[in-house]
mmCIF file of N, CA and C and ligand atoms in Angstrom:
data_model
loop_
_atom_site.group_PDB
_atom_site.id
_atom_site.type_symbol
_atom_site.label_atom_id
_atom_site.label_comp_id
_atom_site.label_asym_id
_atom_site.label_seq_id
_atom_site.Cartn_x
_atom_site.Cartn_y
_atom_site.Cartn_z
ATOM 1 N N MET A 11 -36.295 -11.340 -49.342
ATOM 2 C CA MET A 11 -35.236 -11.664 -48.172
ATOM 3 C C MET A 11 -34.787 -10.332 -47.435
ATOM 4 N N ARG A 12 -35.347 -10.287 -46.033
ATOM 5 C CA ARG A 12 -34.882 -9.347 -45.128
ATOM 6 C C ARG A 12 -33.685 -9.582 -44.686
ATOM 7 N N ARG A 13 -32.276 -8.506 -44.830
ATOM 8 C CA ARG A 13 -31.248 -9.075 -44.615
ATOM 9 C C ARG A 13 -30.750 -7.914 -43.493
ATOM 10 N N VAL A 14 -30.459 -8.394 -42.140
ATOM 11 C CA VAL A 14 -30.045 -7.974 -41.159
ATOM 12 C C VAL A 14 -28.370 -7.853 -40.494
ATOM 13 N N ILE A 15 -28.088 -6.923 -39.769
ATOM 14 C CA ILE A 15 -26.664 -6.554 -39.472
ATOM 15 C C ILE A 15 -26.560 -6.394 -38.192
ATOM 16 N N THR A 16 -25.424 -6.949 -37.714
ATOM 17 C CA THR A 16 -25.353 -6.565 -36.290
ATOM 18 C C THR A 16 -23.625 -6.328 -36.079
ATOM 19 N N TYR A 17 -22.962 -5.395 -35.100
ATOM 20 C CA TYR A 17 -21.745 -5.507 -34.829
ATOM 21 C C TYR A 17 -21.281 -5.575 -33.373
ATOM 22 N N GLY A 18 -20.277 -6.302 -33.407
ATOM 23 C CA GLY A 18 -19.728 -6.327 -31.944
ATOM 24 C C GLY A 18 -18.358 -7.382 -31.827
ATOM 25 N N THR A 19 -18.020 -7.614 -30.885
ATOM 26 C CA THR A 19 -16.670 -8.003 -29.859
ATOM 27 C C THR A 19 -16.664 -9.457 -30.036
ATOM 28 N N PHE A 20 -18.131 -10.125 -29.220
ATOM 29 C CA PHE A 20 -18.325 -11.272 -29.078
ATOM 30 C C PHE A 20 -17.730 -12.009 -28.290
ATOM 31 N N ASP A 21 -16.934 -11.370 -27.254
ATOM 32 C CA ASP A 21 -15.582 -12.196 -26.897
ATOM 33 C C ASP A 21 -16.102 -13.021 -25.617
ATOM 34 N N THR A 22 -15.600 -14.144 -25.482
ATOM 35 C CA THR A 22 -16.175 -15.092 -24.055
ATOM 36 C C THR A 22 -17.804 -15.275 -24.360
ATOM 37 N N LEU A 23 -17.941 -15.621 -25.564
ATOM 38 C CA LEU A 23 -19.513 -15.780 -26.153
ATOM 39 C C LEU A 23 -20.412 -16.089 -24.335
ATOM 40 N N HIS A 24 -21.679 -15.347 -24.756
ATOM 41 C CA HIS A 24 -22.646 -15.962 -23.412
ATOM 42 C C HIS A 24 -23.941 -15.576 -23.851
ATOM 43 N N PHE A 25 -24.840 -16.051 -23.145
ATOM 44 C CA PHE A 25 -26.195 -16.046 -23.502
ATOM 45 C C PHE A 25 -26.778 -14.667 -23.610
ATOM 46 N N GLY A 26 -25.888 -13.765 -22.929
ATOM 47 C CA GLY A 26 -26.755 -12.170 -23.785
ATOM 48 C C GLY A 26 -26.239 -12.154 -25.323
ATOM 49 N N HIS A 27 -24.882 -12.544 -25.562
ATOM 50 C CA HIS A 27 -24.968 -12.591 -27.088
ATOM 51 C C HIS A 27 -25.895 -13.140 -28.087
ATOM 52 N N ILE A 28 -25.846 -14.473 -27.569
ATOM 53 C CA ILE A 28 -26.854 -15.573 -28.234
ATOM 54 C C ILE A 28 -28.250 -15.088 -28.237
ATOM 55 N N ARG A 29 -28.943 -14.672 -26.987
ATOM 56 C CA ARG A 29 -30.063 -13.733 -27.286
ATOM 57 C C ARG A 29 -30.162 -12.499 -27.983
ATOM 58 N N LEU A 30 -29.112 -11.636 -28.093
ATOM 59 C CA LEU A 30 -29.198 -11.029 -29.364
ATOM 60 C C LEU A 30 -29.000 -11.432 -30.281
ATOM 61 N N LEU A 31 -28.302 -12.179 -30.681
ATOM 62 C CA LEU A 31 -28.138 -12.914 -32.226
ATOM 63 C C LEU A 31 -29.415 -13.465 -32.733
ATOM 64 N N ARG A 32 -30.057 -13.984 -31.836
ATOM 65 C CA ARG A 32 -31.617 -14.872 -31.880
ATOM 66 C C ARG A 32 -32.474 -13.527 -32.523
ATOM 67 N N ARG A 33 -32.493 -12.535 -31.601
ATOM 68 C CA ARG A 33 -33.744 -11.495 -31.863
ATOM 69 C C ARG A 33 -33.173 -10.863 -33.012
ATOM 70 N N ALA A 34 -31.690 -10.380 -33.458
ATOM 71 C CA ALA A 34 -31.313 -9.824 -34.851
ATOM 72 C C ALA A 34 -32.079 -10.596 -35.375
ATOM 73 N N ARG A 35 -31.721 -11.943 -35.854
ATOM 74 C CA ARG A 35 -32.016 -12.732 -36.870
ATOM 75 C C ARG A 35 -33.631 -12.801 -36.831
ATOM 76 N N ALA A 36 -34.161 -13.093 -35.896
ATOM 77 C CA ALA A 36 -35.872 -12.892 -35.969
ATOM 78 C C ALA A 36 -36.243 -11.676 -36.737
ATOM 79 N N LEU A 37 -35.507 -10.507 -37.207
ATOM 80 C CA LEU A 37 -35.728 -9.304 -37.745
ATOM 81 C C LEU A 37 -36.231 -9.753 -39.152
ATOM 82 N N GLY A 38 -35.426 -10.336 -39.418
ATOM 83 C CA GLY A 38 -35.441 -11.055 -41.149
ATOM 84 C C GLY A 38 -35.200 -12.536 -41.633
ATOM 85 N N ASP A 39 -34.481 -12.690 -42.549
ATOM 86 C CA ASP A 39 -34.172 -13.590 -43.269
ATOM 87 C C ASP A 39 -32.339 -14.045 -43.202
ATOM 88 N N TYR A 40 -31.764 -13.551 -42.935
ATOM 89 C CA TYR A 40 -30.377 -13.231 -43.217
ATOM 90 C C TYR A 40 -29.717 -12.515 -42.286
ATOM 91 N N LEU A 41 -28.785 -13.277 -41.212
ATOM 92 C CA LEU A 41 -28.273 -12.306 -40.370
ATOM 93 C C LEU A 41 -26.902 -11.898 -40.841
ATOM 94 N N VAL A 42 -25.898 -10.617 -40.693
ATOM 95 C CA VAL A 42 -24.538 -10.624 -41.015
ATOM 96 C C VAL A 42 -24.527 -10.080 -39.778
ATOM 97 N N VAL A 43 -23.011 -10.517 -39.337
ATOM 98 C CA VAL A 43 -22.377 -10.114 -37.880
ATOM 99 C C VAL A 43 -20.974 -9.286 -38.395
ATOM 100 N N ALA A 44 -20.748 -8.054 -38.212
ATOM 101 C CA ALA A 44 -19.879 -7.460 -38.402
ATOM 102 C C ALA A 44 -18.735 -7.785 -37.378
ATOM 103 N N LEU A 45 -17.813 -8.536 -36.973
ATOM 104 C CA LEU A 45 -16.898 -8.854 -35.701
ATOM 105 C C LEU A 45 -15.511 -7.923 -35.527
ATOM 106 N N SER A 46 -15.626 -7.254 -34.547
ATOM 107 C CA SER A 46 -14.854 -6.207 -34.214
ATOM 108 C C SER A 46 -13.143 -7.530 -34.551
ATOM 109 N N THR A 47 -12.164 -6.647 -35.251
ATOM 110 C CA THR A 47 -10.766 -7.071 -35.335
ATOM 111 C C THR A 47 -10.460 -6.695 -33.785
ATOM 112 N N ASP A 48 -9.116 -7.845 -33.742
ATOM 113 C CA ASP A 48 -8.090 -7.419 -32.736
ATOM 114 C C ASP A 48 -7.895 -6.216 -32.607
ATOM 115 N N GLU A 49 -7.553 -5.524 -33.570
ATOM 116 C CA GLU A 49 -7.161 -4.580 -33.914
ATOM 117 C C GLU A 49 -8.035 -3.125 -33.475
ATOM 118 N N PHE A 50 -9.146 -3.226 -34.156
ATOM 119 C CA PHE A 50 -10.009 -2.429 -33.863
ATOM 120 C C PHE A 50 -10.716 -2.495 -32.136
ATOM 121 N N ASN A 51 -10.784 -3.503 -31.677
ATOM 122 C CA ASN A 51 -11.123 -3.591 -30.441
ATOM 123 C C ASN A 51 -9.835 -2.628 -29.426
ATOM 124 N N ALA A 52 -8.702 -2.775 -29.732
ATOM 125 C CA ALA A 52 -7.566 -1.909 -29.502
ATOM 126 C C ALA A 52 -7.961 -0.189 -29.649
ATOM 127 N N LEU A 53 -8.646 -0.008 -30.550
ATOM 128 C CA LEU A 53 -9.389 1.639 -30.573
ATOM 129 C C LEU A 53 -10.368 1.540 -29.962
ATOM 130 N N LYS A 54 -11.232 0.392 -29.742
ATOM 131 C CA LYS A 54 -12.559 0.445 -29.133
ATOM 132 C C LYS A 54 -11.999 0.536 -27.220
ATOM 133 N N GLY A 55 -10.337 0.407 -27.080
ATOM 134 C CA GLY A 55 -10.101 0.171 -25.776
ATOM 135 C C GLY A 55 -10.481 -1.241 -25.046
ATOM 136 N N LYS A 56 -11.116 -1.980 -25.716
ATOM 137 C CA LYS A 56 -11.119 -3.351 -25.482
ATOM 138 C C LYS A 56 -10.211 -4.761 -25.827
ATOM 139 N N THR A 57 -10.157 -5.124 -24.858
ATOM 140 C CA THR A 57 -8.953 -6.538 -25.035
ATOM 141 C C THR A 57 -10.081 -7.493 -25.369
ATOM 142 N N SER A 58 -9.710 -8.634 -26.233
ATOM 143 C CA SER A 58 -10.403 -9.818 -25.710
ATOM 144 C C SER A 58 -9.709 -11.338 -25.774
ATOM 145 N N LYS A 59 -10.464 -12.328 -24.655
ATOM 146 C CA LYS A 59 -9.383 -13.453 -24.509
ATOM 147 C C LYS A 59 -9.333 -14.187 -25.862
ATOM 148 N N PHE A 60 -9.915 -14.158 -26.539
ATOM 149 C CA PHE A 60 -9.819 -14.812 -27.735
ATOM 150 C C PHE A 60 -9.958 -14.081 -29.278
ATOM 151 N N SER A 61 -8.984 -14.812 -30.162
ATOM 152 C CA SER A 61 -8.385 -13.900 -31.323
ATOM 153 C C SER A 61 -9.811 -13.954 -32.129
ATOM 154 N N TRP A 62 -9.469 -12.768 -33.290
ATOM 155 C CA TRP A 62 -10.559 -12.972 -34.217
ATOM 156 C C TRP A 62 -11.197 -13.839 -34.559
ATOM 157 N N GLU A 63 -10.321 -14.832 -35.370
ATOM 158 C CA GLU A 63 -10.324 -16.105 -35.885
ATOM 159 C C GLU A 63 -10.848 -17.096 -35.095
ATOM 160 N N GLU A 64 -10.855 -17.068 -33.365
ATOM 161 C CA GLU A 64 -11.796 -17.954 -32.895
ATOM 162 C C GLU A 64 -13.279 -17.582 -32.451
ATOM 163 N N ARG A 65 -13.114 -16.526 -32.398
ATOM 164 C CA ARG A 65 -14.562 -15.666 -32.079
ATOM 165 C C ARG A 65 -15.215 -15.573 -33.205
ATOM 166 N N LYS A 66 -14.828 -15.478 -34.413
ATOM 167 C CA LYS A 66 -15.614 -15.831 -35.899
ATOM 168 C C LYS A 66 -15.682 -17.303 -35.980
ATOM 169 N N ARG A 67 -15.013 -17.843 -35.392
ATOM 170 C CA ARG A 67 -15.439 -19.526 -35.446
ATOM 171 C C ARG A 67 -16.390 -19.958 -34.544
ATOM 172 N N ASP A 68 -16.576 -19.394 -33.587
ATOM 173 C CA ASP A 68 -17.509 -19.522 -32.478
ATOM 174 C C ASP A 68 -18.794 -18.656 -32.960
ATOM 175 N N LEU A 69 -18.826 -18.046 -33.401
ATOM 176 C CA LEU A 69 -20.244 -17.449 -33.946
ATOM 177 C C LEU A 69 -20.621 -17.962 -35.033
ATOM 178 N N GLU A 70 -19.801 -18.455 -35.997
ATOM 179 C CA GLU A 70 -20.185 -19.360 -37.408
ATOM 180 C C GLU A 70 -21.132 -20.715 -36.803
ATOM 181 N N ALA A 71 -20.802 -20.968 -35.757
ATOM 182 C CA ALA A 71 -21.362 -22.136 -34.985
ATOM 183 C C ALA A 71 -23.019 -21.688 -34.385
ATOM 184 N N ILE A 72 -23.207 -20.869 -34.571
ATOM 185 C CA ILE A 72 -24.563 -20.425 -34.066
ATOM 186 C C ILE A 72 -25.379 -20.430 -35.165
ATOM 187 N N ARG A 73 -26.699 -20.828 -35.322
ATOM 188 C CA ARG A 73 -27.726 -21.218 -36.036
ATOM 189 C C ARG A 73 -27.838 -19.968 -36.544
ATOM 190 N N TYR A 74 -28.324 -18.856 -35.768
ATOM 191 C CA TYR A 74 -28.606 -17.483 -35.860
ATOM 192 C C TYR A 74 -27.783 -16.702 -37.351
ATOM 193 N N VAL A 75 -26.413 -16.823 -37.209
ATOM 194 C CA VAL A 75 -25.624 -16.048 -37.869
ATOM 195 C C VAL A 75 -25.206 -16.869 -39.325
ATOM 196 N N ASP A 76 -25.665 -15.849 -40.457
ATOM 197 C CA ASP A 76 -25.167 -16.262 -41.674
ATOM 198 C C ASP A 76 -23.939 -16.322 -42.479
ATOM 199 N N LEU A 77 -23.337 -14.923 -41.811
ATOM 200 C CA LEU A 77 -22.234 -14.386 -42.305
ATOM 201 C C LEU A 77 -21.586 -13.609 -41.342
ATOM 202 N N VAL A 78 -19.932 -13.730 -41.201
ATOM 203 C CA VAL A 78 -19.486 -12.880 -40.477
ATOM 204 C C VAL A 78 -18.215 -12.093 -41.089
ATOM 205 N N ILE A 79 -18.353 -10.895 -41.082
ATOM 206 C CA ILE A 79 -17.206 -10.105 -41.481
ATOM 207 C C ILE A 79 -16.599 -9.479 -40.844
ATOM 208 N N PRO A 80 -15.177 -8.768 -40.789
ATOM 209 C CA PRO A 80 -14.746 -7.908 -40.156
ATOM 210 C C PRO A 80 -14.996 -7.015 -39.881
ATOM 211 N N GLU A 81 -14.757 -5.952 -39.026
ATOM 212 C CA GLU A 81 -15.311 -4.821 -38.496
ATOM 213 C C GLU A 81 -13.625 -4.084 -38.010
ATOM 214 N N ASN A 82 -13.397 -3.262 -38.995
ATOM 215 C CA ASN A 82 -12.184 -2.908 -38.575
ATOM 216 C C ASN A 82 -12.168 -1.230 -38.249
ATOM 217 N N THR A 83 -13.198 -0.600 -38.703
ATOM 218 C CA THR A 83 -13.677 0.714 -38.438
ATOM 219 C C THR A 83 -14.879 1.302 -37.579
ATOM 220 N N TRP A 84 -14.844 2.260 -37.458
ATOM 221 C CA TRP A 84 -16.025 2.905 -36.703
ATOM 222 C C TRP A 84 -17.070 3.226 -37.814
ATOM 223 N N GLU A 85 -16.036 3.726 -39.299
ATOM 224 C CA GLU A 85 -16.973 4.280 -40.193
ATOM 225 C C GLU A 85 -17.149 3.448 -41.268
ATOM 226 N N GLN A 86 -17.299 1.957 -41.020
ATOM 227 C CA GLN A 86 -17.601 1.037 -42.305
ATOM 228 C C GLN A 86 -19.071 1.044 -42.335
ATOM 229 N N LYS A 87 -19.803 1.581 -41.585
ATOM 230 C CA LYS A 87 -21.113 0.836 -41.163
ATOM 231 C C LYS A 87 -21.910 1.080 -42.443
ATOM 232 N N ARG A 88 -21.779 2.267 -43.137
ATOM 233 C CA ARG A 88 -22.410 2.712 -44.541
ATOM 234 C C ARG A 88 -22.266 1.985 -45.272
ATOM 235 N N GLU A 89 -20.897 1.581 -45.652
ATOM 236 C CA GLU A 89 -20.802 0.661 -46.797
ATOM 237 C C GLU A 89 -20.815 -0.703 -46.216
ATOM 238 N N ASP A 90 -20.816 -1.143 -45.265
ATOM 239 C CA ASP A 90 -21.641 -2.336 -44.951
ATOM 240 C C ASP A 90 -23.046 -2.890 -45.737
ATOM 241 N N VAL A 91 -23.413 -1.359 -44.942
ATOM 242 C CA VAL A 91 -25.181 -1.821 -45.396
ATOM 243 C C VAL A 91 -25.692 -1.708 -46.736
ATOM 244 N N VAL A 92 -24.523 -0.921 -47.481
ATOM 245 C CA VAL A 92 -24.826 -0.481 -49.110
ATOM 246 C C VAL A 92 -24.342 -1.794 -49.743
ATOM 247 N N ALA A 93 -23.260 -2.343 -49.304
ATOM 248 C CA ALA A 93 -22.454 -3.863 -49.782
ATOM 249 C C ALA A 93 -22.892 -4.819 -49.511
ATOM 250 N N HIS A 94 -23.652 -5.224 -48.202
ATOM 251 C CA HIS A 94 -24.554 -6.532 -48.050
ATOM 252 C C HIS A 94 -26.056 -6.400 -48.037
ATOM 253 N N ASP A 95 -26.591 -5.051 -48.874
ATOM 254 C CA ASP A 95 -27.864 -4.864 -49.253
ATOM 255 C C ASP A 95 -28.721 -4.899 -47.960
ATOM 256 N N ILE A 96 -28.740 -4.215 -46.640
ATOM 257 C CA ILE A 96 -28.806 -4.427 -45.452
ATOM 258 C C ILE A 96 -30.316 -3.885 -45.353
ATOM 259 N N ASP A 97 -31.108 -4.216 -44.701
ATOM 260 C CA ASP A 97 -32.491 -3.646 -44.659
ATOM 261 C C ASP A 97 -32.841 -3.015 -43.146
ATOM 262 N N ILE A 98 -32.070 -3.937 -42.177
ATOM 263 C CA ILE A 98 -32.161 -3.515 -40.856
ATOM 264 C C ILE A 98 -30.918 -3.619 -40.041
ATOM 265 N N PHE A 99 -30.563 -2.454 -39.257
ATOM 266 C CA PHE A 99 -29.307 -2.443 -38.750
ATOM 267 C C PHE A 99 -30.232 -2.456 -37.169
ATOM 268 N N THR A 100 -29.129 -4.054 -36.591
ATOM 269 C CA THR A 100 -29.595 -3.451 -34.987
ATOM 270 C C THR A 100 -28.332 -4.005 -34.017
ATOM 271 N N MET A 101 -28.738 -3.659 -32.620
ATOM 272 C CA MET A 101 -27.734 -3.370 -31.703
ATOM 273 C C MET A 101 -28.234 -3.113 -30.504
ATOM 274 N N GLY A 102 -27.380 -4.071 -29.375
ATOM 275 C CA GLY A 102 -28.315 -4.055 -27.590
ATOM 276 C C GLY A 102 -28.079 -2.377 -27.656
ATOM 277 N N ASP A 103 -29.537 -1.893 -26.651
ATOM 278 C CA ASP A 103 -29.637 -0.709 -26.233
ATOM 279 C C ASP A 103 -28.785 0.103 -25.426
ATOM 280 N N ASP A 104 -27.567 -0.542 -25.583
ATOM 281 C CA ASP A 104 -26.249 0.338 -24.715
ATOM 282 C C ASP A 104 -26.270 1.044 -25.820
ATOM 283 N N TRP A 105 -26.241 0.829 -26.670
ATOM 284 C CA TRP A 105 -25.682 1.853 -28.211
ATOM 285 C C TRP A 105 -26.912 2.538 -28.595
ATOM 286 N N VAL A 106 -27.962 2.303 -27.646
ATOM 287 C CA VAL A 106 -29.001 3.521 -28.609
ATOM 288 C C VAL A 106 -29.124 4.966 -28.609
ATOM 289 N N GLY A 107 -29.476 5.110 -30.098
ATOM 290 C CA GLY A 107 -29.031 6.705 -30.763
ATOM 291 C C GLY A 107 -27.896 6.781 -31.404
ATOM 292 N N LYS A 108 -26.791 5.635 -31.117
ATOM 293 C CA LYS A 108 -25.442 6.037 -31.736
ATOM 294 C C LYS A 108 -25.199 5.747 -33.111
ATOM 295 N N PHE A 109 -26.536 5.048 -33.516
ATOM 296 C CA PHE A 109 -26.286 4.815 -34.980
ATOM 297 C C PHE A 109 -27.477 5.068 -35.825
ATOM 298 N N ASP A 110 -28.137 5.989 -35.304
ATOM 299 C CA ASP A 110 -29.279 6.897 -35.992
ATOM 300 C C ASP A 110 -29.052 6.937 -37.133
ATOM 301 N N PHE A 111 -27.878 7.439 -37.545
ATOM 302 C CA PHE A 111 -27.429 8.073 -38.925
ATOM 303 C C PHE A 111 -27.370 6.987 -39.938
ATOM 304 N N LEU A 112 -27.636 6.074 -39.329
ATOM 305 C CA LEU A 112 -27.943 4.958 -40.834
ATOM 306 C C LEU A 112 -29.348 4.701 -41.100
ATOM 307 N N SER A 113 -30.095 5.486 -40.569
ATOM 308 C CA SER A 113 -31.661 5.487 -40.910
ATOM 309 C C SER A 113 -32.083 6.191 -42.317
ATOM 310 N N ASP A 114 -31.085 6.880 -42.779
ATOM 311 C CA ASP A 114 -31.741 7.143 -44.373
ATOM 312 C C ASP A 114 -31.202 5.646 -45.156
ATOM 313 N N LEU A 115 -30.600 4.756 -44.962
ATOM 314 C CA LEU A 115 -29.906 3.968 -45.541
ATOM 315 C C LEU A 115 -30.940 2.389 -45.148
ATOM 316 N N CYS A 116 -31.134 2.220 -43.929
ATOM 317 C CA CYS A 116 -31.800 0.592 -43.305
ATOM 318 C C CYS A 116 -32.692 1.243 -42.203
ATOM 319 N N LYS A 117 -33.623 0.379 -41.911
ATOM 320 C CA LYS A 117 -33.727 0.594 -40.428
ATOM 321 C C LYS A 117 -32.977 -0.146 -39.479
ATOM 322 N N VAL A 118 -33.188 1.238 -38.301
ATOM 323 C CA VAL A 118 -32.326 1.231 -37.062
ATOM 324 C C VAL A 118 -32.999 0.503 -36.208
ATOM 325 N N MET A 119 -32.680 -0.386 -35.422
ATOM 326 C CA MET A 119 -33.472 -0.933 -33.928
ATOM 327 C C MET A 119 -32.589 -1.110 -33.077
ATOM 328 N N TYR A 120 -32.672 -0.812 -31.783
ATOM 329 C CA TYR A 120 -31.783 -0.982 -30.827
ATOM 330 C C TYR A 120 -32.970 -1.976 -29.776
ATOM 331 N N MET A 121 -31.985 -3.533 -29.258
ATOM 332 C CA MET A 121 -32.754 -3.999 -28.486
ATOM 333 C C MET A 121 -32.071 -4.340 -26.898
ATOM 334 N N PRO A 122 -33.055 -4.650 -26.344
ATOM 335 C CA PRO A 122 -32.881 -4.441 -24.590
ATOM 336 C C PRO A 122 -31.698 -5.377 -24.268
ATOM 337 N N ARG A 123 -30.778 -4.786 -23.710
ATOM 338 C CA ARG A 123 -29.697 -5.888 -23.487
ATOM 339 C C ARG A 123 -29.713 -6.646 -22.270
ATOM 340 N N THR A 124 -29.283 -8.034 -22.638
ATOM 341 C CA THR A 124 -29.937 -9.017 -21.344
ATOM 342 C C THR A 124 -28.802 -8.599 -20.313
ATOM 343 N N PRO A 125 -29.757 -8.460 -19.277
ATOM 344 C CA PRO A 125 -28.843 -7.899 -17.650
ATOM 345 C C PRO A 125 -28.071 -9.088 -17.073
ATOM 346 N N GLU A 126 -27.271 -8.614 -16.226
ATOM 347 C CA GLU A 126 -26.665 -9.471 -15.426
ATOM 348 C C GLU A 126 -25.246 -10.205 -15.915
ATOM 349 N N ILE A 127 -25.042 -10.176 -17.180
ATOM 350 C CA ILE A 127 -23.905 -11.194 -17.848
ATOM 351 C C ILE A 127 -22.853 -10.188 -18.695
ATOM 352 N N SER A 128 -22.122 -10.606 -18.721
ATOM 353 C CA SER A 128 -20.743 -9.682 -19.767
ATOM 354 C C SER A 128 -19.467 -10.235 -19.796
ATOM 355 N N SER A 129 -19.123 -10.204 -20.727
ATOM 356 C CA SER A 129 -17.769 -10.913 -21.017
ATOM 357 C C SER A 129 -16.667 -10.513 -19.732
ATOM 358 N N THR A 130 -16.758 -9.214 -19.331
ATOM 359 C CA THR A 130 -15.791 -8.969 -18.386
ATOM 360 C C THR A 130 -16.219 -9.411 -17.191
ATOM 361 N N MET A 131 -17.615 -9.782 -17.117
ATOM 362 C CA MET A 131 -17.935 -10.143 -15.890
ATOM 363 C C MET A 131 -17.667 -11.737 -15.493
ATOM 364 N N ILE A 132 -17.386 -12.593 -16.761
ATOM 365 C CA ILE A 132 -16.876 -14.152 -16.774
ATOM 366 C C ILE A 132 -15.214 -13.724 -16.685
ATOM 367 N N ARG A 133 -14.831 -13.155 -17.494
ATOM 368 C CA ARG A 133 -13.564 -13.036 -17.075
ATOM 369 C C ARG A 133 -12.753 -12.963 -16.022
ATOM 370 N N ASN A 134 -13.471 -11.640 -15.046
ATOM 371 C CA ASN A 134 -13.094 -11.431 -13.730
ATOM 372 C C ASN A 134 -13.387 -12.705 -12.870
ATOM 373 N N LYS A 135 -14.191 -13.490 -12.997
ATOM 374 C CA LYS A 135 -14.862 -14.568 -12.236
ATOM 375 C C LYS A 135 -14.047 -15.771 -12.328
ATOM 376 N N MET A 136 -13.596 -16.004 -13.849
ATOM 377 C CA MET A 136 -12.795 -17.025 -13.723
ATOM 378 C C MET A 136 -11.158 -16.570 -13.446
ATOM 379 N N GLN A 137 -10.567 -15.477 -13.348
ATOM 380 C CA GLN A 137 -9.607 -14.930 -12.576
ATOM 381 C C GLN A 137 -9.563 -15.212 -11.112
ATOM 382 N N ASP A 138 -10.803 -14.750 -10.517
ATOM 383 C CA ASP A 138 -11.219 -15.217 -9.167
ATOM 384 C C ASP A 138 -10.891 -16.644 -8.805
ATOM 385 N N LEU A 139 -11.741 -17.413 -9.850
ATOM 386 C CA LEU A 139 -11.685 -19.222 -9.477
ATOM 387 C C LEU A 139 -10.078 -19.237 -9.501
ATOM 388 N N SER A 140 -9.572 -19.358 -10.513
ATOM 389 C CA SER A 140 -7.733 -19.753 -10.748
ATOM 390 C C SER A 140 -7.034 -18.854 -9.889
ATOM 391 N N THR A 141 -7.246 -17.959 -9.003
ATOM 392 C CA THR A 141 -6.759 -17.304 -8.168
ATOM 393 C C THR A 141 -6.722 -18.539 -6.758
ATOM 394 N N ALA A 142 -8.008 -18.502 -6.632
ATOM 395 C CA ALA A 142 -8.538 -19.217 -5.494
ATOM 396 C C ALA A 142 -7.914 -20.705 -5.156
ATOM 397 N N ALA A 143 -7.963 -21.258 -6.739
ATOM 398 C CA ALA A 143 -7.084 -22.548 -6.737
ATOM 399 C C ALA A 143 -5.924 -22.646 -6.782
ATOM 400 N N GLU A 144 -5.237 -21.680 -6.770
ATOM 401 C CA GLU A 144 -3.607 -21.583 -6.359
ATOM 402 C C GLU A 144 -3.310 -22.017 -4.992
HETATM 403 N N1 C2G B 225 -25.400 -7.779 -25.746
HETATM 404 C C1 C2G B 225 -26.433 -7.739 -24.968
HETATM 405 N N2 C2G B 225 -26.584 -8.635 -23.846
HETATM 406 C C2 C2G B 225 -25.401 -8.612 -22.814
HETATM 407 C C3 C2G B 225 -24.200 -8.046 -23.658
HETATM 408 C C4 C2G B 225 -23.791 -7.625 -24.914
HETATM 409 O O1 C2G B 225 -27.431 -7.677 -25.634
HETATM 410 N N3 C2G B 225 -25.447 -8.738 -21.514
HETATM 411 C C5 C2G B 225 -25.190 -6.942 -27.066
HETATM 412 C C6 C2G B 225 -24.723 -5.880 -26.811
HETATM 413 O O2 C2G B 225 -25.475 -4.599 -26.774
HETATM 414 C C7 C2G B 225 -24.350 -5.908 -28.378
HETATM 415 C C8 C2G B 225 -23.396 -7.367 -28.900
HETATM 416 O O3 C2G B 225 -24.312 -7.837 -27.850
HETATM 417 O O4 C2G B 225 -25.142 -5.452 -29.411
HETATM 418 C C9 C2G B 225 -22.083 -7.682 -28.906
HETATM 419 O O5 C2G B 225 -21.686 -6.931 -27.666
HETATM 420 P P1 C2G B 225 -19.879 -6.609 -27.361
HETATM 421 O O6 C2G B 225 -19.446 -7.880 -28.049
HETATM 422 O O7 C2G B 225 -19.882 -6.103 -26.073
HETATM 423 O O8 C2G B 225 -19.729 -5.747 -28.686
HETATM 424 P P2 C2G B 225 -19.498 -3.945 -28.279
HETATM 425 O O9 C2G B 225 -17.985 -4.208 -27.738
HETATM 426 O O10 C2G B 225 -20.290 -3.070 -27.735
HETATM 427 O O11 C2G B 225 -19.130 -3.515 -29.969
HETATM 428 O O12 C2G B 225 -19.240 -0.852 -33.732
HETATM 429 C C10 C2G B 225 -20.033 -1.688 -32.696
HETATM 430 C C11 C2G B 225 -19.230 -1.936 -31.689
HETATM 431 O O13 C2G B 225 -18.394 -3.147 -32.250
HETATM 432 C C12 C2G B 225 -20.104 -3.030 -30.601
#
């Protein structure tokens, strides 16, 4: 049983996220997603449209996701890899190199980010549409 972990905010879920999750799951047999809490997002300088509970619920609806855990700090990754018996850590390649320090504990793989889609782009478009509709 090869166990994979990935991290993220996964706000305003879109096909870029789904493709990442599908590819991450395909690396093994079980996928853990560490989902950034609202408080951790504030540390990352990110706001999300949806709460942690809503984002967790949406992720759990995805067949590729086996377990969702909270991501509260930058420092928890080593502990998570050990606690969840992880074989492979993976992230989109916008993070390439940033988590190589985990490579003594597990395989570290970065996957191509899906171009031309982001939660920010979607939120901005939604804002434009609602402004235009006023
Ligand atoms: N992603 C992607 N293609 C996109 C958008 C996102 O492949 N068009 C990937 C990112 O590379 C990341 C994952 O989807 O691996 C989640 O993206 P975000 O929710 O933006 O996560 P981020 O804010 O980068 O948080 O400790 C790590 C951080 O929590 C990562």
